[in-house]
Structure formats: structure tokens, C-alpha cells
Amino acid sequence: MYTTRFAPTPSGPLHFGSLVTLLGAWLRARSQGGRILLRIEDLDTPRCPPGMTKRVLSDLKTLAFDFDGPTLFQSARIEFYESEIQRLIKTGFAFACTCTRESLKHTPCRCFERHKAPADGSVFSIRFKAKDPISGIFDDGLLGPVNTLDRYDFITLKRSDGIISYNLACVADDLETGVTEVVRGQDLINVTPRQIALSRALGSGGFSYLHLPLAMRDRDLKLSKQNHARAITGIMAPGTALALALSFLGQECSWITSGMTCQEILSRSIDVFDLSRVPKNSAPAPAGTF
Ligand code: GLU
């Protein structure tokens, strides 16, 4: 069955850009009678202010989105990620790495030639090395063939401060929860070839990818938590936010009237959703959304 997911990092509230991604993923699933899962990517705790997960969950409710299955909290799944890392070490894909950002500037990493973690107390991260070079090319459900020019075949799985990396947790969860297509923003296009390599090493036949256009603050800057995009539910009525997000995704919106509830807007959007109308290019966020 078609299955996708929405996977916010609760480092800030749900802004217009995240709403566009969520709406695109939700409609992609619902318009095919498929499933959409909710996963909170709260592993990088220093980046996630207390109370933000609650805020994101409450905004999702206000906007009337429904999800399938239980909500997954990555912070509660560390043991699972550790066991996936062990599996990659056993199969020769992962290794302990003592390189630092600074040392990598001058000397390429050879740590993968050592077969055991250093026992002398030195700090190390766990990294993945693809056995075959990563091509950087993949097929996208919206964009067609994409060449990311990304040939970087090392992936950090666990940082030297002990935090499990986004790439490992994301791929392990997508696999374990039966995701068939990853729908997310185009800001993550670059990591996709690496995630494909990682998913193959973890034994998957792979899933499809579809990267949606980004809502931009200005020409080179997407709306993001880092640049303090404001909570969309704090700026405008939730129905207006949904209508603007739907229009950003190129969909027919003339049927939306001011008296409609979010639930009504969402359920009618399922019938009008047309992937071929979704623009391929990122565009400025509408005035008043950030
Ligand atoms: N957690 C990421 C974010 O909030 C999304 C990750 C993904 O969809 O793969 O931007």
C-alpha cells in the first residue's frame, strides 16, 4: 500500500514551508487511498526547545491533518538505531572514525581500514562508507532524473557526542515503517543519494522519492526554523493557511470559501489534487506567511 510520512524536527514551530511539505505529502497519500505516518525527528535534543513537540502536534490538530498508525518519536527509539548501526558494522559498511572536521581538510579518512573501535579512549564517531561509489543520480517523482553531483560516500551514523544522525534514523525508520515513497522538501535532495546507498546497505530494495518546491523567504533563502520563520497558526486563520499552501502547490483553489473548516478544505482537496500541477521550482512564500 502506498505509504509516505511527515517527519518534522521540532526545532521550531510549523511554518508555511513545513505546511506546504506536509500538505503535499498528505494529499499525495490520501489521493491514492494510501497512508501517511507522523514521525517526530527529535534526536538532536540540543536543537529542540522544550515544549516544541507539543506545539507542533497541537498545530497539526488545529489544521485538521490526520495520520495513520501511532506517532513515532525518534528519541524513544535509540536502541533500535544502535542495533541498526551494529548490523552495518558487522556487514562491513560502518566503522569507528577518529577524524575531525579539521583533520579531514588535510588528510583523507582511512579509519575504515581499522576493524575495531579504538580502545585508547579516543573520541570517535561511527561512519558509513558505501562499497560502490555513490552516483549522485536518482529518479524523482516530481522532477524526473536528478543529478545532485553528490559523490560523497561517507555518512555519519553516530556523532562523536553520541547523537544518532538524521540520515541513519531517517532511513532506518522509513524502512521499518514500510514507507514506499519519501515526500519532502527540495532542501533534502542532496542527501538522497546517500540515503539510497544506506537503505541498500540495510537490505532494502529502496523506495521512491518526491521532492516538493520550497517556499522561499528571498531568492536564496528558504523559510526555515533557522531563520525564525513564524508559526503559521500564529499569523493567520488555519483555513487561510491551508488555502495559501494549496495554491502554492499549484492546485485549483477557487472552490474554497471563507466559511469552510480545515477539515472541509482538506477533504475536498483530496478530490482536486493533481500532481502534474505542482510546480517543479521553488518560489517566494506568499506575503504575510512568515
Ligand atoms: N526532519 C526533517 C525536517 O524537519 C525532514 C526529514 C525528511 O523528511 O527526511 O526538515
PDB file of C-alpha atoms and ligand atoms in Angstrom:
ATOM      1  CA  MET A   1       0.000   0.000   0.000  1.00  0.00           C
ATOM      2  CA  TYR A   2       1.247   3.495  -0.803  1.00  0.00           C
ATOM      3  CA  THR A   3       2.841   4.853   2.393  1.00  0.00           C
ATOM      4  CA  THR A   4       4.580   8.139   2.993  1.00  0.00           C
ATOM      5  CA  ARG A   5       5.391  10.133   6.101  1.00  0.00           C
ATOM      6  CA  PHE A   6       5.722  13.639   7.508  1.00  0.00           C
ATOM      7  CA  ALA A   7       8.845  13.895   9.658  1.00  0.00           C
ATOM      8  CA  PRO A   8       9.254  17.311  11.314  1.00  0.00           C
ATOM      9  CA  THR A   9      12.225  18.158  13.517  1.00  0.00           C
ATOM     10  CA  PRO A  10      10.714  20.029  16.477  1.00  0.00           C
ATOM     11  CA  SER A  11      13.436  22.673  16.479  1.00  0.00           C
ATOM     12  CA  GLY A  12      10.817  25.323  15.770  1.00  0.00           C
ATOM     13  CA  PRO A  13       7.094  25.642  15.105  1.00  0.00           C
ATOM     14  CA  LEU A  14       5.292  24.549  11.949  1.00  0.00           C
ATOM     15  CA  HIS A  15       5.879  27.388   9.451  1.00  0.00           C
ATOM     16  CA  PHE A  16       4.458  27.974   5.983  1.00  0.00           C
ATOM     17  CA  GLY A  17       7.278  25.964   4.341  1.00  0.00           C
ATOM     18  CA  SER A  18       6.655  22.916   6.534  1.00  0.00           C
ATOM     19  CA  LEU A  19       2.910  23.264   5.927  1.00  0.00           C
ATOM     20  CA  VAL A  20       3.498  23.105   2.147  1.00  0.00           C
ATOM     21  CA  THR A  21       5.544  19.895   2.545  1.00  0.00           C
ATOM     22  CA  LEU A  22       3.002  18.376   4.883  1.00  0.00           C
ATOM     23  CA  LEU A  23       0.050  19.243   2.638  1.00  0.00           C
ATOM     24  CA  GLY A  24       1.845  17.880  -0.439  1.00  0.00           C
ATOM     25  CA  ALA A  25       2.727  14.606   1.298  1.00  0.00           C
ATOM     26  CA  TRP A  26      -0.732  14.265   2.864  1.00  0.00           C
ATOM     27  CA  LEU A  27      -2.531  14.839  -0.442  1.00  0.00           C
ATOM     28  CA  ARG A  28      -0.166  12.550  -2.324  1.00  0.00           C
ATOM     29  CA  ALA A  29      -1.094   9.750   0.114  1.00  0.00           C
ATOM     30  CA  ARG A  30      -4.793  10.453   0.541  1.00  0.00           C
ATOM     31  CA  SER A  31      -5.445  10.957  -3.185  1.00  0.00           C
ATOM     32  CA  GLN A  32      -4.242   7.390  -3.758  1.00  0.00           C
ATOM     33  CA  GLY A  33      -6.071   5.898  -0.781  1.00  0.00           C
ATOM     34  CA  GLY A  34      -2.647   5.493   0.849  1.00  0.00           C
ATOM     35  CA  ARG A  35      -1.207   6.012   4.306  1.00  0.00           C
ATOM     36  CA  ILE A  36       0.686   8.911   5.823  1.00  0.00           C
ATOM     37  CA  LEU A  37       2.656   8.372   9.037  1.00  0.00           C
ATOM     38  CA  LEU A  38       3.793  11.016  11.503  1.00  0.00           C
ATOM     39  CA  ARG A  39       7.338  10.860  12.850  1.00  0.00           C
ATOM     40  CA  ILE A  40       8.866  13.406  15.206  1.00  0.00           C
ATOM     41  CA  GLU A  41      12.601  13.704  14.496  1.00  0.00           C
ATOM     42  CA  ASP A  42      13.661  14.790  17.979  1.00  0.00           C
ATOM     43  CA  LEU A  43      17.098  13.166  18.224  1.00  0.00           C
ATOM     44  CA  ASP A  44      19.194  16.302  18.157  1.00  0.00           C
ATOM     45  CA  THR A  45      17.912  17.395  21.555  1.00  0.00           C
ATOM     46  CA  PRO A  46      20.134  20.488  21.883  1.00  0.00           C
ATOM     47  CA  ARG A  47      18.334  21.861  18.795  1.00  0.00           C
ATOM     48  CA  CYS A  48      14.808  21.093  20.033  1.00  0.00           C
ATOM     49  CA  PRO A  49      13.487  23.560  22.626  1.00  0.00           C
ATOM     50  CA  PRO A  50      11.347  22.001  25.383  1.00  0.00           C
ATOM     51  CA  GLY A  51       7.650  22.091  24.588  1.00  0.00           C
ATOM     52  CA  MET A  52       8.161  22.376  20.802  1.00  0.00           C
ATOM     53  CA  THR A  53       6.956  18.839  20.027  1.00  0.00           C
ATOM     54  CA  LYS A  54       3.728  19.585  21.873  1.00  0.00           C
ATOM     55  CA  ARG A  55       3.355  22.812  19.915  1.00  0.00           C
ATOM     56  CA  VAL A  56       3.866  21.062  16.562  1.00  0.00           C
ATOM     57  CA  LEU A  57       1.354  18.323  17.469  1.00  0.00           C
ATOM     58  CA  SER A  58      -1.199  20.878  18.521  1.00  0.00           C
ATOM     59  CA  ASP A  59      -0.752  22.853  15.275  1.00  0.00           C
ATOM     60  CA  LEU A  60      -1.263  19.675  13.242  1.00  0.00           C
ATOM     61  CA  LYS A  61      -4.523  19.141  15.109  1.00  0.00           C
ATOM     62  CA  THR A  62      -5.647  22.746  14.592  1.00  0.00           C
ATOM     63  CA  LEU A  63      -5.029  22.325  10.861  1.00  0.00           C
ATOM     64  CA  ALA A  64      -7.096  19.074  10.954  1.00  0.00           C
ATOM     65  CA  PHE A  65      -4.470  16.734   9.493  1.00  0.00           C
ATOM     66  CA  ASP A  66      -4.960  13.069  10.321  1.00  0.00           C
ATOM     67  CA  PHE A  67      -2.255  10.396  10.240  1.00  0.00           C
ATOM     68  CA  ASP A  68      -2.145   6.618  10.190  1.00  0.00           C
ATOM     69  CA  GLY A  69      -0.682   4.427  12.891  1.00  0.00           C
ATOM     70  CA  PRO A  70       0.978   5.623  16.079  1.00  0.00           C
ATOM     71  CA  THR A  71       3.153   8.750  16.070  1.00  0.00           C
ATOM     72  CA  LEU A  72       6.832   7.757  16.181  1.00  0.00           C
ATOM     73  CA  PHE A  73       9.193   9.710  18.433  1.00  0.00           C
ATOM     74  CA  GLN A  74      12.784   9.103  17.399  1.00  0.00           C
ATOM     75  CA  SER A  75      14.066   9.981  20.874  1.00  0.00           C
ATOM     76  CA  ALA A  76      12.340   6.816  22.146  1.00  0.00           C
ATOM     77  CA  ARG A  77      13.991   4.552  19.556  1.00  0.00           C
ATOM     78  CA  ILE A  78      17.704   4.867  20.321  1.00  0.00           C
ATOM     79  CA  GLU A  79      18.107   1.109  20.943  1.00  0.00           C
ATOM     80  CA  PHE A  80      16.704   0.329  17.526  1.00  0.00           C
ATOM     81  CA  TYR A  81      19.126   2.755  15.825  1.00  0.00           C
ATOM     82  CA  GLU A  82      22.063   1.342  17.839  1.00  0.00           C
ATOM     83  CA  SER A  83      21.169  -2.167  16.664  1.00  0.00           C
ATOM     84  CA  GLU A  84      20.954  -0.995  13.039  1.00  0.00           C
ATOM     85  CA  ILE A  85      24.411   0.585  13.426  1.00  0.00           C
ATOM     86  CA  GLN A  86      25.767  -2.706  14.834  1.00  0.00           C
ATOM     87  CA  ARG A  87      24.300  -4.504  11.836  1.00  0.00           C
ATOM     88  CA  LEU A  88      26.137  -2.110   9.486  1.00  0.00           C
ATOM     89  CA  ILE A  89      29.391  -2.616  11.410  1.00  0.00           C
ATOM     90  CA  LYS A  90      29.016  -6.404  11.145  1.00  0.00           C
ATOM     91  CA  THR A  91      28.373  -6.263   7.414  1.00  0.00           C
ATOM     92  CA  GLY A  92      31.450  -4.071   6.879  1.00  0.00           C
ATOM     93  CA  PHE A  93      29.581  -0.883   5.966  1.00  0.00           C
ATOM     94  CA  ALA A  94      30.263   1.077   9.146  1.00  0.00           C
ATOM     95  CA  PHE A  95      33.399   1.832  11.121  1.00  0.00           C
ATOM     96  CA  ALA A  96      34.680   3.883  14.044  1.00  0.00           C
ATOM     97  CA  CYS A  97      36.227   7.116  12.813  1.00  0.00           C
ATOM     98  CA  THR A  98      38.581   9.313  14.812  1.00  0.00           C
ATOM     99  CA  CYS A  99      38.919  12.014  12.124  1.00  0.00           C
ATOM    100  CA  THR A 100      37.826  15.534  12.933  1.00  0.00           C
ATOM    101  CA  ARG A 101      36.491  18.157  10.543  1.00  0.00           C
ATOM    102  CA  GLU A 102      39.860  19.844  10.801  1.00  0.00           C
ATOM    103  CA  SER A 103      41.923  16.684  10.082  1.00  0.00           C
ATOM    104  CA  LEU A 104      39.711  15.795   7.109  1.00  0.00           C
ATOM    105  CA  LYS A 105      40.643  19.093   5.472  1.00  0.00           C
ATOM    106  CA  HIS A 106      44.242  17.851   5.049  1.00  0.00           C
ATOM    107  CA  THR A 107      44.126  14.035   5.281  1.00  0.00           C
ATOM    108  CA  PRO A 108      41.515  11.709   3.790  1.00  0.00           C
ATOM    109  CA  CYS A 109      39.901   9.272   6.214  1.00  0.00           C
ATOM    110  CA  ARG A 110      41.423   5.783   6.309  1.00  0.00           C
ATOM    111  CA  CYS A 111      39.737   4.729   9.557  1.00  0.00           C
ATOM    112  CA  PHE A 112      37.622   2.163   7.673  1.00  0.00           C
ATOM    113  CA  GLU A 113      40.780   0.064   7.284  1.00  0.00           C
ATOM    114  CA  ARG A 114      40.863  -0.477  11.043  1.00  0.00           C
ATOM    115  CA  HIS A 115      38.491  -3.204  12.134  1.00  0.00           C
ATOM    116  CA  LYS A 116      37.868  -2.315  15.766  1.00  0.00           C
ATOM    117  CA  ALA A 117      36.880   0.828  17.627  1.00  0.00           C
ATOM    118  CA  PRO A 118      39.939   2.464  19.235  1.00  0.00           C
ATOM    119  CA  ALA A 119      40.396   1.208  22.801  1.00  0.00           C
ATOM    120  CA  ASP A 120      42.696   4.031  23.901  1.00  0.00           C
ATOM    121  CA  GLY A 121      39.863   6.308  24.985  1.00  0.00           C
ATOM    122  CA  SER A 122      39.974   8.492  21.849  1.00  0.00           C
ATOM    123  CA  VAL A 123      36.735  10.089  20.786  1.00  0.00           C
ATOM    124  CA  PHE A 124      35.189   8.573  17.674  1.00  0.00           C
ATOM    125  CA  SER A 125      32.101   8.788  15.544  1.00  0.00           C
ATOM    126  CA  ILE A 126      30.572   5.908  13.607  1.00  0.00           C
ATOM    127  CA  ARG A 127      30.558   6.428   9.881  1.00  0.00           C
ATOM    128  CA  PHE A 128      29.240   4.582   6.873  1.00  0.00           C
ATOM    129  CA  LYS A 129      31.215   4.001   3.710  1.00  0.00           C
ATOM    130  CA  ALA A 130      29.434   2.849   0.590  1.00  0.00           C
ATOM    131  CA  LYS A 131      31.104  -0.168  -1.026  1.00  0.00           C
ATOM    132  CA  ASP A 132      30.454   1.188  -4.516  1.00  0.00           C
ATOM    133  CA  PRO A 133      30.875   4.860  -5.375  1.00  0.00           C
ATOM    134  CA  ILE A 134      27.661   6.854  -4.982  1.00  0.00           C
ATOM    135  CA  SER A 135      26.477   8.100  -8.353  1.00  0.00           C
ATOM    136  CA  GLY A 136      24.522  11.115  -7.130  1.00  0.00           C
ATOM    137  CA  ILE A 137      21.761  10.389  -9.656  1.00  0.00           C
ATOM    138  CA  PHE A 138      18.232   9.315  -8.817  1.00  0.00           C
ATOM    139  CA  ASP A 139      14.726   9.465 -10.241  1.00  0.00           C
ATOM    140  CA  ASP A 140      12.358  11.895  -8.571  1.00  0.00           C
ATOM    141  CA  GLY A 141       8.572  11.530  -8.673  1.00  0.00           C
ATOM    142  CA  LEU A 142       8.124  15.226  -9.480  1.00  0.00           C
ATOM    143  CA  LEU A 143      11.410  16.315 -11.028  1.00  0.00           C
ATOM    144  CA  GLY A 144      12.300  13.233 -13.089  1.00  0.00           C
ATOM    145  CA  PRO A 145      16.014  12.304 -13.266  1.00  0.00           C
ATOM    146  CA  VAL A 146      18.057  14.384 -10.816  1.00  0.00           C
ATOM    147  CA  ASN A 147      21.829  14.664 -10.727  1.00  0.00           C
ATOM    148  CA  THR A 148      22.866  16.042  -7.364  1.00  0.00           C
ATOM    149  CA  LEU A 149      26.573  15.964  -8.245  1.00  0.00           C
ATOM    150  CA  ASP A 150      26.947  14.487  -4.781  1.00  0.00           C
ATOM    151  CA  ARG A 151      29.640  11.814  -4.785  1.00  0.00           C
ATOM    152  CA  TYR A 152      30.217  11.858  -1.041  1.00  0.00           C
ATOM    153  CA  ASP A 153      30.291   8.212   0.005  1.00  0.00           C
ATOM    154  CA  PHE A 154      30.827   8.648   3.767  1.00  0.00           C
ATOM    155  CA  ILE A 155      27.834   9.186   6.030  1.00  0.00           C
ATOM    156  CA  THR A 156      27.995   9.888   9.745  1.00  0.00           C
ATOM    157  CA  LEU A 157      25.711   7.444  11.552  1.00  0.00           C
ATOM    158  CA  LYS A 158      26.503   8.452  15.123  1.00  0.00           C
ATOM    159  CA  ARG A 159      28.239  11.663  16.041  1.00  0.00           C
ATOM    160  CA  SER A 160      31.203  11.751  18.411  1.00  0.00           C
ATOM    161  CA  ASP A 161      28.902  13.351  21.034  1.00  0.00           C
ATOM    162  CA  GLY A 162      26.783  10.178  20.912  1.00  0.00           C
ATOM    163  CA  ILE A 163      23.839  11.639  18.958  1.00  0.00           C
ATOM    164  CA  ILE A 164      22.420   9.342  16.272  1.00  0.00           C
ATOM    165  CA  SER A 165      22.473  11.084  12.892  1.00  0.00           C
ATOM    166  CA  TYR A 166      19.457  12.212  10.923  1.00  0.00           C
ATOM    167  CA  ASN A 167      20.433  10.073   7.897  1.00  0.00           C
ATOM    168  CA  LEU A 168      20.656   6.811   9.842  1.00  0.00           C
ATOM    169  CA  ALA A 169      17.491   7.336  11.878  1.00  0.00           C
ATOM    170  CA  CYS A 170      15.537   8.559   8.873  1.00  0.00           C
ATOM    171  CA  VAL A 171      16.436   5.641   6.607  1.00  0.00           C
ATOM    172  CA  ALA A 172      16.078   3.005   9.347  1.00  0.00           C
ATOM    173  CA  ASP A 173      12.619   4.352  10.244  1.00  0.00           C
ATOM    174  CA  ASP A 174      11.465   4.716   6.638  1.00  0.00           C
ATOM    175  CA  LEU A 175      12.392   1.068   6.105  1.00  0.00           C
ATOM    176  CA  GLU A 176      10.941  -0.262   9.322  1.00  0.00           C
ATOM    177  CA  THR A 177       7.619   1.538   8.924  1.00  0.00           C
ATOM    178  CA  GLY A 178       7.050   0.390   5.350  1.00  0.00           C
ATOM    179  CA  VAL A 179       7.358   3.770   3.619  1.00  0.00           C
ATOM    180  CA  THR A 180       7.068   3.323  -0.152  1.00  0.00           C
ATOM    181  CA  GLU A 181       7.681   6.943  -1.198  1.00  0.00           C
ATOM    182  CA  VAL A 182       9.516   9.661   0.687  1.00  0.00           C
ATOM    183  CA  VAL A 183       7.810  13.020   0.040  1.00  0.00           C
ATOM    184  CA  ARG A 184       9.708  16.011   1.417  1.00  0.00           C
ATOM    185  CA  GLY A 185      11.154  19.419   0.534  1.00  0.00           C
ATOM    186  CA  GLN A 186      13.784  20.008  -2.133  1.00  0.00           C
ATOM    187  CA  ASP A 187      16.238  21.148   0.556  1.00  0.00           C
ATOM    188  CA  LEU A 188      16.888  17.429   1.154  1.00  0.00           C
ATOM    189  CA  ILE A 189      17.639  16.484  -2.460  1.00  0.00           C
ATOM    190  CA  ASN A 190      21.375  16.435  -1.782  1.00  0.00           C
ATOM    191  CA  VAL A 191      21.221  13.785   0.935  1.00  0.00           C
ATOM    192  CA  THR A 192      19.011  11.471  -1.128  1.00  0.00           C
ATOM    193  CA  PRO A 193      21.769   9.541  -2.986  1.00  0.00           C
ATOM    194  CA  ARG A 194      23.472   8.871   0.350  1.00  0.00           C
ATOM    195  CA  GLN A 195      20.182   7.747   1.890  1.00  0.00           C
ATOM    196  CA  ILE A 196      19.622   5.420  -1.072  1.00  0.00           C
ATOM    197  CA  ALA A 197      23.082   3.858  -0.507  1.00  0.00           C
ATOM    198  CA  LEU A 198      22.333   3.496   3.193  1.00  0.00           C
ATOM    199  CA  SER A 199      18.945   1.904   2.580  1.00  0.00           C
ATOM    200  CA  ARG A 200      20.543  -0.634   0.226  1.00  0.00           C
ATOM    201  CA  ALA A 201      23.164  -1.497   2.858  1.00  0.00           C
ATOM    202  CA  LEU A 202      20.344  -2.013   5.345  1.00  0.00           C
ATOM    203  CA  GLY A 203      18.877  -4.538   2.964  1.00  0.00           C
ATOM    204  CA  SER A 204      16.075  -2.664   1.250  1.00  0.00           C
ATOM    205  CA  GLY A 205      15.036  -2.758  -2.376  1.00  0.00           C
ATOM    206  CA  GLY A 206      14.683   1.016  -1.935  1.00  0.00           C
ATOM    207  CA  PHE A 207      11.746   3.380  -2.020  1.00  0.00           C
ATOM    208  CA  SER A 208      10.788   6.242  -4.327  1.00  0.00           C
ATOM    209  CA  TYR A 209      11.431   9.909  -3.663  1.00  0.00           C
ATOM    210  CA  LEU A 210       9.425  13.017  -4.454  1.00  0.00           C
ATOM    211  CA  HIS A 211      10.845  16.431  -3.574  1.00  0.00           C
ATOM    212  CA  LEU A 212       8.433  19.347  -3.339  1.00  0.00           C
ATOM    213  CA  PRO A 213       9.225  23.009  -4.139  1.00  0.00           C
ATOM    214  CA  LEU A 214      10.352  25.193  -1.254  1.00  0.00           C
ATOM    215  CA  ALA A 215       8.708  28.375  -0.021  1.00  0.00           C
ATOM    216  CA  MET A 216      11.456  30.983  -0.161  1.00  0.00           C
ATOM    217  CA  ARG A 217      11.943  33.978   2.064  1.00  0.00           C
ATOM    218  CA  ASP A 218      14.008  35.614  -0.640  1.00  0.00           C
ATOM    219  CA  ARG A 219      15.847  34.354  -3.701  1.00  0.00           C
ATOM    220  CA  ASP A 220      18.423  32.212  -1.904  1.00  0.00           C
ATOM    221  CA  LEU A 221      16.881  31.656   1.485  1.00  0.00           C
ATOM    222  CA  LYS A 222      14.135  29.140   2.219  1.00  0.00           C
ATOM    223  CA  LEU A 223      11.723  29.661   5.084  1.00  0.00           C
ATOM    224  CA  SER A 224      13.185  27.691   7.937  1.00  0.00           C
ATOM    225  CA  LYS A 225      13.393  27.372  11.660  1.00  0.00           C
ATOM    226  CA  GLN A 226      16.981  28.646  11.482  1.00  0.00           C
ATOM    227  CA  ASN A 227      15.831  31.956  10.057  1.00  0.00           C
ATOM    228  CA  HIS A 228      12.982  32.091  12.550  1.00  0.00           C
ATOM    229  CA  ALA A 229      10.037  31.609  10.201  1.00  0.00           C
ATOM    230  CA  ARG A 230       6.987  32.233  12.372  1.00  0.00           C
ATOM    231  CA  ALA A 231       4.399  29.665  13.408  1.00  0.00           C
ATOM    232  CA  ILE A 232       1.819  29.672  10.640  1.00  0.00           C
ATOM    233  CA  THR A 233      -1.087  29.163  13.062  1.00  0.00           C
ATOM    234  CA  GLY A 234       0.070  32.252  14.952  1.00  0.00           C
ATOM    235  CA  ILE A 235      -0.079  34.528  11.897  1.00  0.00           C
ATOM    236  CA  MET A 236      -3.311  33.657  10.129  1.00  0.00           C
ATOM    237  CA  ALA A 237      -6.516  31.638  10.309  1.00  0.00           C
ATOM    238  CA  PRO A 238      -5.731  27.945   9.720  1.00  0.00           C
ATOM    239  CA  GLY A 239      -8.143  27.758   6.757  1.00  0.00           C
ATOM    240  CA  THR A 240      -6.368  30.684   5.074  1.00  0.00           C
ATOM    241  CA  ALA A 241      -3.004  28.998   5.646  1.00  0.00           C
ATOM    242  CA  LEU A 242      -4.298  25.789   4.029  1.00  0.00           C
ATOM    243  CA  ALA A 243      -5.697  27.701   1.049  1.00  0.00           C
ATOM    244  CA  LEU A 244      -2.380  29.508   0.531  1.00  0.00           C
ATOM    245  CA  ALA A 245      -0.414  26.254   0.802  1.00  0.00           C
ATOM    246  CA  LEU A 246      -2.748  24.569  -1.680  1.00  0.00           C
ATOM    247  CA  SER A 247      -2.327  27.431  -4.111  1.00  0.00           C
ATOM    248  CA  PHE A 248       1.474  27.341  -3.600  1.00  0.00           C
ATOM    249  CA  LEU A 249       1.275  23.702  -4.727  1.00  0.00           C
ATOM    250  CA  GLY A 250      -0.394  24.880  -7.943  1.00  0.00           C
ATOM    251  CA  GLN A 251      -3.799  23.408  -7.136  1.00  0.00           C
ATOM    252  CA  GLU A 252      -7.234  24.723  -8.123  1.00  0.00           C
ATOM    253  CA  CYS A 253      -8.488  26.735  -5.108  1.00  0.00           C
ATOM    254  CA  SER A 254     -11.431  28.782  -6.430  1.00  0.00           C
ATOM    255  CA  TRP A 255     -13.877  26.479  -4.609  1.00  0.00           C
ATOM    256  CA  ILE A 256     -12.580  27.473  -1.154  1.00  0.00           C
ATOM    257  CA  THR A 257     -14.938  29.825   0.695  1.00  0.00           C
ATOM    258  CA  SER A 258     -14.304  31.721   3.901  1.00  0.00           C
ATOM    259  CA  GLY A 259     -16.805  29.692   5.937  1.00  0.00           C
ATOM    260  CA  MET A 260     -15.135  26.329   5.298  1.00  0.00           C
ATOM    261  CA  THR A 261     -13.461  24.429   8.138  1.00  0.00           C
ATOM    262  CA  CYS A 262      -9.956  22.991   7.755  1.00  0.00           C
ATOM    263  CA  GLN A 263     -11.461  19.522   7.646  1.00  0.00           C
ATOM    264  CA  GLU A 264     -13.736  20.504   4.766  1.00  0.00           C
ATOM    265  CA  ILE A 265     -10.880  22.129   2.866  1.00  0.00           C
ATOM    266  CA  LEU A 266      -8.661  19.070   3.318  1.00  0.00           C
ATOM    267  CA  SER A 267     -11.259  16.518   2.330  1.00  0.00           C
ATOM    268  CA  ARG A 268     -12.225  18.432  -0.832  1.00  0.00           C
ATOM    269  CA  SER A 269      -8.568  18.997  -1.713  1.00  0.00           C
ATOM    270  CA  ILE A 270      -8.145  15.230  -1.991  1.00  0.00           C
ATOM    271  CA  ASP A 271     -10.535  15.215  -4.974  1.00  0.00           C
ATOM    272  CA  VAL A 272      -8.877  18.114  -6.789  1.00  0.00           C
ATOM    273  CA  PHE A 273      -5.250  17.164  -6.102  1.00  0.00           C
ATOM    274  CA  ASP A 274      -3.299  16.893  -9.337  1.00  0.00           C
ATOM    275  CA  LEU A 275       0.430  16.167  -9.084  1.00  0.00           C
ATOM    276  CA  SER A 276       1.045  17.439 -12.619  1.00  0.00           C
ATOM    277  CA  ARG A 277       0.059  20.943 -11.429  1.00  0.00           C
ATOM    278  CA  VAL A 278       2.684  21.041  -8.659  1.00  0.00           C
ATOM    279  CA  PRO A 279       5.451  23.443  -9.737  1.00  0.00           C
ATOM    280  CA  LYS A 280       8.914  21.976 -10.016  1.00  0.00           C
ATOM    281  CA  ASN A 281      10.685  25.127  -8.921  1.00  0.00           C
ATOM    282  CA  SER A 282      10.803  26.747  -5.515  1.00  0.00           C
ATOM    283  CA  ALA A 283       9.063  30.129  -5.319  1.00  0.00           C
ATOM    284  CA  PRO A 284       8.652  33.089  -2.943  1.00  0.00           C
ATOM    285  CA  ALA A 285       6.375  32.386   0.013  1.00  0.00           C
ATOM    286  CA  PRO A 286       3.151  34.428  -0.266  1.00  0.00           C
ATOM    287  CA  ALA A 287       3.120  37.780   1.517  1.00  0.00           C
ATOM    288  CA  GLY A 288       2.142  37.560   5.170  1.00  0.00           C
ATOM    289  CA  THR A 289       3.123  33.907   5.683  1.00  0.00           C
ATOM    290  CA  PHE A 290       6.392  34.456   7.577  1.00  0.00           C
TER     291      PHE A 290
HETATM  292  N1  GLU B   1      13.200  16.334   9.837  1.00  0.00           N
HETATM  293  C1  GLU B   1      13.413  16.994   8.590  1.00  0.00           C
HETATM  294  C2  GLU B   1      12.892  18.425   8.666  1.00  0.00           C
HETATM  295  O1  GLU B   1      12.163  18.792   9.576  1.00  0.00           O
HETATM  296  C3  GLU B   1      12.736  16.269   7.440  1.00  0.00           C
HETATM  297  C4  GLU B   1      13.391  14.979   7.155  1.00  0.00           C
HETATM  298  C5  GLU B   1      12.823  14.169   6.000  1.00  0.00           C
HETATM  299  O2  GLU B   1      11.671  14.394   5.592  1.00  0.00           O
HETATM  300  O3  GLU B   1      13.538  13.298   5.537  1.00  0.00           O
HETATM  301  O4  GLU B   1      13.237  19.216   7.793  1.00  0.00           O
END
